[in-house]
PDB file of C-alpha atoms and ligand atoms in Angstrom:
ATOM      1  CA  UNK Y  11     103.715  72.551 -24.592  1.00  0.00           C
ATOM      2  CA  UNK Y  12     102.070  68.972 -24.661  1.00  0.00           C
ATOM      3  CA  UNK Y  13     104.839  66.580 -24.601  1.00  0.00           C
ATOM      4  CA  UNK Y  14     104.448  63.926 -27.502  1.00  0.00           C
ATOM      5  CA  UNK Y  15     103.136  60.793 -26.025  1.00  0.00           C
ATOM      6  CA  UNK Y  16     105.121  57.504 -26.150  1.00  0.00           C
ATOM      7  CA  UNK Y  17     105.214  55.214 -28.705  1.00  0.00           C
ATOM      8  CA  UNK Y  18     105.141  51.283 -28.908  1.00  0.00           C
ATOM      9  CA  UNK Y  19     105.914  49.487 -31.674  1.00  0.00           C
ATOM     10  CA  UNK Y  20     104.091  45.725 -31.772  1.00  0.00           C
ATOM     11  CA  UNK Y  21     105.699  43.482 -34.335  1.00  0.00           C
ATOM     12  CA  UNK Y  22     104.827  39.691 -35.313  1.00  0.00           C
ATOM     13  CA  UNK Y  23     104.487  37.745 -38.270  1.00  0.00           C
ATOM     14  CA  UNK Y  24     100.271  38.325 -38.323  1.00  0.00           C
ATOM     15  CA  UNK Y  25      97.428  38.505 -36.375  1.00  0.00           C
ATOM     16  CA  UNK Y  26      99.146  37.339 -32.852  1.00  0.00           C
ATOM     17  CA  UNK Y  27     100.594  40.078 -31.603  1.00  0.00           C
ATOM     18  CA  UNK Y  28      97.171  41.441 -31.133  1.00  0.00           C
ATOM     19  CA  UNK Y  29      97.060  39.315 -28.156  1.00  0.00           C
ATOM     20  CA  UNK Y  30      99.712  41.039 -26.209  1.00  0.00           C
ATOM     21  CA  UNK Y  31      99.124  44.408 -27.894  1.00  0.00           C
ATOM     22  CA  UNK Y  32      95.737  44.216 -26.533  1.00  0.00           C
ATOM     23  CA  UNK Y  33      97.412  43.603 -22.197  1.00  0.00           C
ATOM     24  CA  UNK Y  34      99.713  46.165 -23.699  1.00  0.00           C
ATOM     25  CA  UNK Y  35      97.547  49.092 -24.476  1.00  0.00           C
ATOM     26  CA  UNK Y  36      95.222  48.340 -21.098  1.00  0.00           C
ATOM     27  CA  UNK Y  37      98.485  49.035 -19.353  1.00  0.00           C
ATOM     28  CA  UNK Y  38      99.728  52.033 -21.147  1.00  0.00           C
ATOM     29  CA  UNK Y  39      96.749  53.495 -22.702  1.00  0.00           C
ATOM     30  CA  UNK Y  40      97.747  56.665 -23.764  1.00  0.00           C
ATOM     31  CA  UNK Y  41     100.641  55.701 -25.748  1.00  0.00           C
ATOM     32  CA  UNK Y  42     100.846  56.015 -29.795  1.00  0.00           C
ATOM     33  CA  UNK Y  43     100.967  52.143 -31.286  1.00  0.00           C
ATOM     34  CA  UNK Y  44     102.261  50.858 -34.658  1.00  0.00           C
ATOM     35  CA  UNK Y  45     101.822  47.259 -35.201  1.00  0.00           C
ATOM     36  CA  UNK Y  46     103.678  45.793 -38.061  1.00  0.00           C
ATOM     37  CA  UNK Y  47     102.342  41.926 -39.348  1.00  0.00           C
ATOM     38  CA  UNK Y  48     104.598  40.630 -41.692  1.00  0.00           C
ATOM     39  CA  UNK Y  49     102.040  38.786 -43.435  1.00  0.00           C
ATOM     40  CA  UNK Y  50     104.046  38.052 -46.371  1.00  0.00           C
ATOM     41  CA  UNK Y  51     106.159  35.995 -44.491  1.00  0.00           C
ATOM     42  CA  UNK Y  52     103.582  33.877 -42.256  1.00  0.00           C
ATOM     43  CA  UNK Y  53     104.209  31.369 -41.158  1.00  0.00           C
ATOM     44  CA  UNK Y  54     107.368  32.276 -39.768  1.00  0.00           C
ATOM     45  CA  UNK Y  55     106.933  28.379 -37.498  1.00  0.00           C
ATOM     46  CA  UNK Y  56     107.607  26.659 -40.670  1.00  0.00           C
ATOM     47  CA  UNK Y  57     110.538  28.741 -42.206  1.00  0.00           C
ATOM     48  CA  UNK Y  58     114.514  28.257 -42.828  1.00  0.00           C
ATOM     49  CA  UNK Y  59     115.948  30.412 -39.685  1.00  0.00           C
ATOM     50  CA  UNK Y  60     118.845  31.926 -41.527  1.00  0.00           C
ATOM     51  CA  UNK Y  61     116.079  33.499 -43.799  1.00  0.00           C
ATOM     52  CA  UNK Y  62     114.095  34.441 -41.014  1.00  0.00           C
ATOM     53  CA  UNK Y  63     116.660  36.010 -39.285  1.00  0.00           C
ATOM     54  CA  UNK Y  64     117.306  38.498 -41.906  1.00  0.00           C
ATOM     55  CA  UNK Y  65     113.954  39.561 -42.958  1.00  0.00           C
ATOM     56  CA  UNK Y  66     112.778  39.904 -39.470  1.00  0.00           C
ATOM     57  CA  UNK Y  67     116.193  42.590 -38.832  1.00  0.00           C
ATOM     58  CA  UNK Y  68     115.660  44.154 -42.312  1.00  0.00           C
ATOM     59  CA  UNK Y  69     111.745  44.646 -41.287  1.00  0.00           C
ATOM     60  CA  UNK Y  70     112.400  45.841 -38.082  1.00  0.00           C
ATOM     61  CA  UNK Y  71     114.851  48.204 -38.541  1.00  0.00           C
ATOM     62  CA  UNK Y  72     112.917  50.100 -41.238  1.00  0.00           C
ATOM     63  CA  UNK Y  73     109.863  50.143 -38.784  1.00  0.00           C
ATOM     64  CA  UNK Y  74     112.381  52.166 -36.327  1.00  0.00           C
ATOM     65  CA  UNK Y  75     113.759  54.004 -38.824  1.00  0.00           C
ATOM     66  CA  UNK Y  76     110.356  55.442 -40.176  1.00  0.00           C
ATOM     67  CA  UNK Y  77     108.327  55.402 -36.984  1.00  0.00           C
ATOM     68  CA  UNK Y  78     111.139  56.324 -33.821  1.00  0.00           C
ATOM     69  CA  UNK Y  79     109.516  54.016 -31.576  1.00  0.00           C
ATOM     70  CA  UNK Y  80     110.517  54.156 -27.425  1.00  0.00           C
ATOM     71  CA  UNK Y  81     110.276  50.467 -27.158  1.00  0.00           C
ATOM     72  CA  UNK Y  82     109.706  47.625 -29.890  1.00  0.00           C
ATOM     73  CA  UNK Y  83     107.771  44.431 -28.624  1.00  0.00           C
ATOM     74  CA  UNK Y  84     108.420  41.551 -30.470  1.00  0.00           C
ATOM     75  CA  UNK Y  85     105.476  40.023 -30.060  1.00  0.00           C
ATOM     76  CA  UNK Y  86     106.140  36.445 -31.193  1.00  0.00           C
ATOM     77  CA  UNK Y  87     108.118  33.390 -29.798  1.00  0.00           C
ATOM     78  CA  UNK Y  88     109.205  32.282 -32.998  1.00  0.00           C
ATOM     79  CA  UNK Y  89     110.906  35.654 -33.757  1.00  0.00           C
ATOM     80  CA  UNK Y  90     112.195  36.080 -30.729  1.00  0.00           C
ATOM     81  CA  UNK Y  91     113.374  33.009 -29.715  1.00  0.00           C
ATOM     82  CA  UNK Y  92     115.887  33.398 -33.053  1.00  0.00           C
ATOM     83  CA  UNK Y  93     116.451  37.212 -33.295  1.00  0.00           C
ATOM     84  CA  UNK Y  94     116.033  39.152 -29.866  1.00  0.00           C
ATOM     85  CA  UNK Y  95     119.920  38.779 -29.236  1.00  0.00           C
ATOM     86  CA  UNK Y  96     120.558  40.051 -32.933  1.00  0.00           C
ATOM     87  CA  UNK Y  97     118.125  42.683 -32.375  1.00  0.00           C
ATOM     88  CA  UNK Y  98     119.464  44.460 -29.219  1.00  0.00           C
ATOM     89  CA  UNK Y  99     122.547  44.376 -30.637  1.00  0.00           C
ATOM     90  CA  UNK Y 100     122.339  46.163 -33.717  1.00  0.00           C
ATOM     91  CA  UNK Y 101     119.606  48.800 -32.298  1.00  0.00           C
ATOM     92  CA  UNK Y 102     119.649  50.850 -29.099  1.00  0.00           C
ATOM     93  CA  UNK Y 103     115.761  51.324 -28.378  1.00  0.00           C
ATOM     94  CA  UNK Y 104     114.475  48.661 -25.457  1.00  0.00           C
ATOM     95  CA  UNK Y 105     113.052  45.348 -26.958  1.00  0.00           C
ATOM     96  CA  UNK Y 106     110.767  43.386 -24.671  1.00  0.00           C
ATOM     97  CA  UNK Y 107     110.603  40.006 -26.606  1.00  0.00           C
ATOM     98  CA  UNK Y 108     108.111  37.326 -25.466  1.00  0.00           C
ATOM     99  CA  UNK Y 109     109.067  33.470 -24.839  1.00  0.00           C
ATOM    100  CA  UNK Y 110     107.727  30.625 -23.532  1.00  0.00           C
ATOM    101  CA  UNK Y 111     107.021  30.899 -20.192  1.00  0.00           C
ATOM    102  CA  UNK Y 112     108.101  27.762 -18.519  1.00  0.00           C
ATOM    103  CA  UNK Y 113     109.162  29.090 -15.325  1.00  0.00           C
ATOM    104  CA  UNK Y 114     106.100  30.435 -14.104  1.00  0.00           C
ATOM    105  CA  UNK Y 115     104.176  27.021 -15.769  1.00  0.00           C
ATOM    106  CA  UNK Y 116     106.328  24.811 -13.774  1.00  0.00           C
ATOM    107  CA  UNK Y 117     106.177  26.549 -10.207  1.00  0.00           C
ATOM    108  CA  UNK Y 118     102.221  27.069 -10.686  1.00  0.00           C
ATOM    109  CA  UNK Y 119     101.945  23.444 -11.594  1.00  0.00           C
ATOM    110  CA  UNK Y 120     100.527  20.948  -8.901  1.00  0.00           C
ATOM    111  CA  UNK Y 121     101.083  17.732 -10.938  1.00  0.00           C
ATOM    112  CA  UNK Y 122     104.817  18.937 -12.342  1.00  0.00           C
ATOM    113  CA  UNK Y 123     103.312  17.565 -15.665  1.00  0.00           C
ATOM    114  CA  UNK Y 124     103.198  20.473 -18.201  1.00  0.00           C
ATOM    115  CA  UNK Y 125     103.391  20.895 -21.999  1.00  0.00           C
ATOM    116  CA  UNK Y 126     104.835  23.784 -24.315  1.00  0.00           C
ATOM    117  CA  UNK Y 127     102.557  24.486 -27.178  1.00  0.00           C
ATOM    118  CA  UNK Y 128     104.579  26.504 -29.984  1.00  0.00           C
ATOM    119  CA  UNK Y 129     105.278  26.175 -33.653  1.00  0.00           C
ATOM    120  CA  UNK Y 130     107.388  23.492 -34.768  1.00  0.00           C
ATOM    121  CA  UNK Y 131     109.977  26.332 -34.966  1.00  0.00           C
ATOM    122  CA  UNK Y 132     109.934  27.676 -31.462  1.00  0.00           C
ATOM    123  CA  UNK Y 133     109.721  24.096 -29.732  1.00  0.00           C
ATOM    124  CA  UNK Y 134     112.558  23.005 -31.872  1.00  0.00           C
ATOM    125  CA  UNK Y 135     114.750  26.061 -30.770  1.00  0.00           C
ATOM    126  CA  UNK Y 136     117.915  26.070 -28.065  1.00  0.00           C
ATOM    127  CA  UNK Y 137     116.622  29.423 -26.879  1.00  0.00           C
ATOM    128  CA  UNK Y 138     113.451  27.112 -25.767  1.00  0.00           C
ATOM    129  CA  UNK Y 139     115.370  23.680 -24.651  1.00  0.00           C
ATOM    130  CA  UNK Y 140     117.730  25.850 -22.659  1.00  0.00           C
ATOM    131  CA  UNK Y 141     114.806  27.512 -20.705  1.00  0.00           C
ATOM    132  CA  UNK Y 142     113.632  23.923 -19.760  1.00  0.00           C
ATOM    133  CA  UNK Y 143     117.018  22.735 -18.404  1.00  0.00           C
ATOM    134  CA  UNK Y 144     117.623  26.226 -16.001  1.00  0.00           C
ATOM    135  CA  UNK Y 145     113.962  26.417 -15.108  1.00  0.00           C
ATOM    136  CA  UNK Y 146     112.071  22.861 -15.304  1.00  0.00           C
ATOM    137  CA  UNK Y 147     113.968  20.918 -12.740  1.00  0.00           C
ATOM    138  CA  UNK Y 148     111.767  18.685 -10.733  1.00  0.00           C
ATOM    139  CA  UNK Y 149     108.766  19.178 -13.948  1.00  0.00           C
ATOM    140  CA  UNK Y 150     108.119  17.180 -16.625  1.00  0.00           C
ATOM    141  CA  UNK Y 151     107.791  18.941 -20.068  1.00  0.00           C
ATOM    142  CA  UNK Y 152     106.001  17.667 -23.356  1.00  0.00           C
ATOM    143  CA  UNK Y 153     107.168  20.160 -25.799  1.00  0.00           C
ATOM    144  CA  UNK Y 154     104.435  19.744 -29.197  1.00  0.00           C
ATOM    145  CA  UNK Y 155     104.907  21.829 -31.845  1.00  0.00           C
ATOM    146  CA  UNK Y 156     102.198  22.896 -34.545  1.00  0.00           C
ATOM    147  CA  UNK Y 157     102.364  23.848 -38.077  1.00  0.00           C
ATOM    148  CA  UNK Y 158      98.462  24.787 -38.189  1.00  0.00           C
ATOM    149  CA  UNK Y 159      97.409  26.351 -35.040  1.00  0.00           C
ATOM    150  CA  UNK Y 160      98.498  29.948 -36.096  1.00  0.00           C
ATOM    151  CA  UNK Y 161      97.202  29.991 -39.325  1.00  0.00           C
ATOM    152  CA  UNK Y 162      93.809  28.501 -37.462  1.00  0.00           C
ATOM    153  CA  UNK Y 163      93.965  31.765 -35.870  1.00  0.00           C
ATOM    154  CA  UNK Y 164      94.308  33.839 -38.446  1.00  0.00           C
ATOM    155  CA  UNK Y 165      91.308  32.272 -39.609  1.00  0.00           C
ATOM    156  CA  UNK Y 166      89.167  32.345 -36.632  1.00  0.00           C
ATOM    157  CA  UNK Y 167      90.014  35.855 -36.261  1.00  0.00           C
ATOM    158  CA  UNK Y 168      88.868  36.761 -39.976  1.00  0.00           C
ATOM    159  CA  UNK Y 169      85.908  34.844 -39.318  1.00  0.00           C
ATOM    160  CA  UNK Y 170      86.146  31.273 -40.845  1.00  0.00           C
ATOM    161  CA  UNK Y 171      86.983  29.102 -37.776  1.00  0.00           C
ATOM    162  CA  UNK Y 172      88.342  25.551 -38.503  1.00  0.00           C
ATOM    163  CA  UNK Y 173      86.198  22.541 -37.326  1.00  0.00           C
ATOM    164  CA  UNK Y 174      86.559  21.059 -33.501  1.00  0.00           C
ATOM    165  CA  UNK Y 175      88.506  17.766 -34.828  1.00  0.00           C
ATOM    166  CA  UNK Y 176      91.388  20.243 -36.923  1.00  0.00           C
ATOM    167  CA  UNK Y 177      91.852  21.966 -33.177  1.00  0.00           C
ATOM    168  CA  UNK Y 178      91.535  18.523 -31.134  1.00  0.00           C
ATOM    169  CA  UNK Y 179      94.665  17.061 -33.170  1.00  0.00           C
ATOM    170  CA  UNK Y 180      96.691  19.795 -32.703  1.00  0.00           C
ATOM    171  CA  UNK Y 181      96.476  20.120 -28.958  1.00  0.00           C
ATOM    172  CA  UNK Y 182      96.363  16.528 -28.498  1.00  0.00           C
ATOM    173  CA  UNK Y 183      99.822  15.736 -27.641  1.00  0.00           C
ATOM    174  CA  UNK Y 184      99.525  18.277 -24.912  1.00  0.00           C
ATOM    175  CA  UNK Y 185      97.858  16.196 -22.241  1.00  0.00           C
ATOM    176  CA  UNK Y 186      99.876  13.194 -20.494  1.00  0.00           C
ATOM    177  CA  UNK Y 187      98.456  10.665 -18.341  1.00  0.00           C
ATOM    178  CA  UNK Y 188     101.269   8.593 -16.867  1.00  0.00           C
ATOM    179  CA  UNK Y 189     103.007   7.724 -13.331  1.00  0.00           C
ATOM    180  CA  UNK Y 190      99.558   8.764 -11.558  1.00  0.00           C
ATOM    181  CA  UNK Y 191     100.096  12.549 -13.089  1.00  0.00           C
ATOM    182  CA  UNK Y 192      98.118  14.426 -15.455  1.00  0.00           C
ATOM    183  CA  UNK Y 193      99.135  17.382 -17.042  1.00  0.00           C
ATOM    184  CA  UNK Y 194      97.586  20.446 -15.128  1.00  0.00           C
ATOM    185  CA  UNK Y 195      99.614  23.828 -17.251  1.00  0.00           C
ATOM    186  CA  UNK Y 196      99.867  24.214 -20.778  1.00  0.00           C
ATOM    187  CA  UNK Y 197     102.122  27.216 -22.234  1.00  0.00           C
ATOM    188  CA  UNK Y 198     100.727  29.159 -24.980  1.00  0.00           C
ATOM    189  CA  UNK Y 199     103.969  29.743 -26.915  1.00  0.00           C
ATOM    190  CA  UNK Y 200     102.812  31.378 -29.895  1.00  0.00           C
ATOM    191  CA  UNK Y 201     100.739  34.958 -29.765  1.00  0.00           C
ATOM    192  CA  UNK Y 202      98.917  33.439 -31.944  1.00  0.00           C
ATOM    193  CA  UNK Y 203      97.001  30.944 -30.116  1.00  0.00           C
ATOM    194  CA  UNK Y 204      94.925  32.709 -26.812  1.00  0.00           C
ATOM    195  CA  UNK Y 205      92.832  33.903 -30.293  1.00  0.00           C
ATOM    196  CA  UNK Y 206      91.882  30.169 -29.569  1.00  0.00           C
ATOM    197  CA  UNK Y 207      91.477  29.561 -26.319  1.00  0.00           C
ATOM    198  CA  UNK Y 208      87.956  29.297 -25.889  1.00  0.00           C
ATOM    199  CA  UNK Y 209      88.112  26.374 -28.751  1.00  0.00           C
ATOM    200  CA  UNK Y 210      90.808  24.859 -26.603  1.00  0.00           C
ATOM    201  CA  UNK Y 211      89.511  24.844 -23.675  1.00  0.00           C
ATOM    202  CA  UNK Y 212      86.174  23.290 -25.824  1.00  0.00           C
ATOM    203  CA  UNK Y 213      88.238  20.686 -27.001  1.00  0.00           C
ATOM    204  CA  UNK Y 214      90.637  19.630 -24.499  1.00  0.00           C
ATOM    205  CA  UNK Y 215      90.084  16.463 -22.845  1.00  0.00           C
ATOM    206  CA  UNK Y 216      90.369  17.637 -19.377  1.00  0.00           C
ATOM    207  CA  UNK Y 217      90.906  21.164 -17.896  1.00  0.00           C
ATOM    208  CA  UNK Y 218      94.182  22.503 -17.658  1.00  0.00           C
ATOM    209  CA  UNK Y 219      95.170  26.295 -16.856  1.00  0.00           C
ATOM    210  CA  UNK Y 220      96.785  27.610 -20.387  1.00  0.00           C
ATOM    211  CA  UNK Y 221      99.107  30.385 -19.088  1.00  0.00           C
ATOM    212  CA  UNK Y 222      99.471  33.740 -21.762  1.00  0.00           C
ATOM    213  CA  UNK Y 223     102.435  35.263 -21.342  1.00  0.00           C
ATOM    214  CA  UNK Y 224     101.084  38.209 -22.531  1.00  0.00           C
ATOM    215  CA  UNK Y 225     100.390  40.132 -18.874  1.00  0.00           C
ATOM    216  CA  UNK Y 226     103.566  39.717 -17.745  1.00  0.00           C
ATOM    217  CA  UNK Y 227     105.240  41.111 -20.988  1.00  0.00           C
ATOM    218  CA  UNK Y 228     102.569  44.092 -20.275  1.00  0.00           C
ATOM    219  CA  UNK Y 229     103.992  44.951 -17.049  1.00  0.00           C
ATOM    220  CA  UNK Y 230     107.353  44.813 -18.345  1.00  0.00           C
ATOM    221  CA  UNK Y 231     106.685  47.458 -21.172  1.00  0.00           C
ATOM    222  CA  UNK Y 232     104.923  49.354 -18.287  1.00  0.00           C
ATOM    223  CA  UNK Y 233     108.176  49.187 -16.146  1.00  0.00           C
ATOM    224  CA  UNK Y 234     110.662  50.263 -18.935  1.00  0.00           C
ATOM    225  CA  UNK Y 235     107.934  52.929 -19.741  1.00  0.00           C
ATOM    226  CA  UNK Y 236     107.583  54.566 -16.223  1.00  0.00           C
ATOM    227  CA  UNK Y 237     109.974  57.394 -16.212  1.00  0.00           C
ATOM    228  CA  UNK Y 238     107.217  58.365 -19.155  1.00  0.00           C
ATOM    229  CA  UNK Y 239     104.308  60.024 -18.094  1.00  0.00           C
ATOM    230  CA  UNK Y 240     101.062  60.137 -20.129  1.00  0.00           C
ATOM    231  CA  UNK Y 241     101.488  62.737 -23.142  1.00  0.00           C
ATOM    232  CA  UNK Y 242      98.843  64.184 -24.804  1.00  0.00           C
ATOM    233  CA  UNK Y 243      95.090  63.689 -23.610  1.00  0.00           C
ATOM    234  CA  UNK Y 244      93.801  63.167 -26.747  1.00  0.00           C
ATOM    235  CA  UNK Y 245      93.849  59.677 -28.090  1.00  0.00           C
ATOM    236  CA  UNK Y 246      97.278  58.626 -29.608  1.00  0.00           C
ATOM    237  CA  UNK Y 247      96.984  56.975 -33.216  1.00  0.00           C
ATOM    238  CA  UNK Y 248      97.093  53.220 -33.035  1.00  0.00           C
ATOM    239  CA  UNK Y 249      98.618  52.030 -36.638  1.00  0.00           C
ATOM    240  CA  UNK Y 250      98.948  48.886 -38.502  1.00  0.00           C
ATOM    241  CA  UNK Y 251     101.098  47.941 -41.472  1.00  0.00           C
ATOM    242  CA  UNK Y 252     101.113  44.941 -43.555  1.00  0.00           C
ATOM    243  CA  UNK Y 253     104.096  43.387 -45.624  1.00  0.00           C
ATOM    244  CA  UNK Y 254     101.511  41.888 -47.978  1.00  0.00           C
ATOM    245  CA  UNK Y 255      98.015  41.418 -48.237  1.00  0.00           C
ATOM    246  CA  UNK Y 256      95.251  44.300 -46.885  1.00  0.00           C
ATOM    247  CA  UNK Y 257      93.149  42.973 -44.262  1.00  0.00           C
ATOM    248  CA  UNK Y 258      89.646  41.238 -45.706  1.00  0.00           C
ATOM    249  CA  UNK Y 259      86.666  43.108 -44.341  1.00  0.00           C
ATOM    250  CA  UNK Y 260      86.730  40.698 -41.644  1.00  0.00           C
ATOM    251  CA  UNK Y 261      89.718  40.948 -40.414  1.00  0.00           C
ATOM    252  CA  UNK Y 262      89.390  44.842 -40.701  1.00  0.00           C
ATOM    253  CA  UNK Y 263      86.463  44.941 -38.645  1.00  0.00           C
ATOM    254  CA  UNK Y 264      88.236  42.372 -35.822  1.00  0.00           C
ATOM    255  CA  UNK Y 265      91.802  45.336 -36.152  1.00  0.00           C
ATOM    256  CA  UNK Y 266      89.089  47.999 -35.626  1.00  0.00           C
ATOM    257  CA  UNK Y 267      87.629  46.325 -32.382  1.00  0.00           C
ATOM    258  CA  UNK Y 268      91.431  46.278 -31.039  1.00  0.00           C
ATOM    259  CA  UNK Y 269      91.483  50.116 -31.776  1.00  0.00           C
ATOM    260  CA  UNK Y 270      93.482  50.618 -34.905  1.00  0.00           C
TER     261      UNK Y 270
HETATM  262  N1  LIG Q  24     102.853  34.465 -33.522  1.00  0.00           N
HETATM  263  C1  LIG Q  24     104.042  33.719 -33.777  1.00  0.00           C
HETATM  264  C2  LIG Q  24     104.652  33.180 -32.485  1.00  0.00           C
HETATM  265  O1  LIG Q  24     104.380  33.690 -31.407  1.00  0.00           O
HETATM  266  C3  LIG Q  24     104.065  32.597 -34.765  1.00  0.00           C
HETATM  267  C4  LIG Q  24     103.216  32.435 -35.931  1.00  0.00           C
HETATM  268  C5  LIG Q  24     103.943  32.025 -37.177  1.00  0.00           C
HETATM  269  O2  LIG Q  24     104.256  30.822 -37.367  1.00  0.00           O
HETATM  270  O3  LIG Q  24     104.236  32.921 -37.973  1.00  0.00           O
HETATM  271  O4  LIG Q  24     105.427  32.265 -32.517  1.00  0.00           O
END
């Protein structure tokens, strides 16, 4: 008897999670995936956390109840930076969350200058503040925050991209000149925004290395996942579902080129 092969459930409040579903499925290819967007409630960067906190349990939980996932990733800093303690306490399957990843940014940095690009939500957060005082000694950190980038991603992905001087503002605040030290690392802390990163990397005023979380959280799937061999050879169903709108044609054709 084929054995049923393993499934992955990708959550986030849109399009974002497609940026560490996609590291996710290179590393585990033959697993089943169901990605849930809760469109309906995007932007979850500019929204009251005890509201988020509920809706994001109440949607999760019915996504393990109807699908019986082996691991959930929650696939976006501004849900788990609130909810990933919440979340592996009320359900048993493995969460992998993903947060910003300041550690890494300030031992790869030269300069010790680094910025934290996130939603005005996730920068704002003690989950986020707290990673900075146990893992930035010695660095310099500019957190910014940004109430437009996701939903510029969202549109670049669906084919209307904003214009350069919309991105430029946004990512301004990430690069510090001062005491003879540029910043050299930025951290993308929303899934959202590698959809961007060739328009950042147009637009920023000097080059920085932008560090995606999104590997790392790909080998840590793949770690919880190896007691789990491959399953079936034929290719496993890759699923999304929407809280609210269906995907434009756009968009439908970008989901398609991910696989689902
Ligand atoms: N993708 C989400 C994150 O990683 C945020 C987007 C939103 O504001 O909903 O934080």
């Amino acid at each position: 008897m084929p054995k049923a092969p393993v499934k992955i459930l990708i959550f986030d409040s849109g399009v974002g999670g497609l940026t560490v579903y996609r590291e996710v499925a290179a590393a585990r290819p033959d697993a089943a995936y169901v990605y849930v967007a809760d469109d309906a409630g995007f932007p979850y960067g500019n929204q009251p956390e005890s509201l988020l906190i509920a809706r994001i349990i109440e949607i999760i939980g019915k996504a393990i109840a109807d699908h019986a996932p082996d691991l959930v990733v929650v696939a976006c800093n501004t849900a788990s930076t609130l909810a990933l303690a919440d979340l592996r306490a009320r359900f048993a399957v493995p969460f992998v969350g993903t947060v910003p990843a300041i550690k890494p940014a300030c031992a790869q940095s030269a300069t010790k200058r680094i910025a934290v690009l996130g939603t005005l939500a996730t920068v704002s957060r003690e989950y986020t503040r707290a990673l900075i005082r146990e893992f930035a000694a010695g660095c310099d950190v500019a957190l910014i925050g940004s109430s437009h980038l996701a939903s510029f991603a969202e549109a670049e992905l669906a084919g209307m991209p904003v214009a350069d001087d919309a991105i430029k503002a946004e990512i301004a605040g990430c690069f510090v000149d001062a005491d003879a030290r540029r910043t050299d690392t930025v951290v993308l802390a929303c899934t959202h925004y590698p959809l961007l990163i060739d328009r950042f990397k147009a637009n920023a005023p000097w080059p920085v290395d932008w560090v995606d979380p999104a590997p790392a959280i790909a080998r840590r799937v793949a770690d919880l996942l190896r007691g789990r061999p491959p399953g079936l050879p034929t290719p496993p169903p890759r699923i999304v579902f929407t809280s609210g709108r269906a995907p434009s044609p756009a968009l439908a054709a970008a989901l398609s080129g991910y696989g689902f």
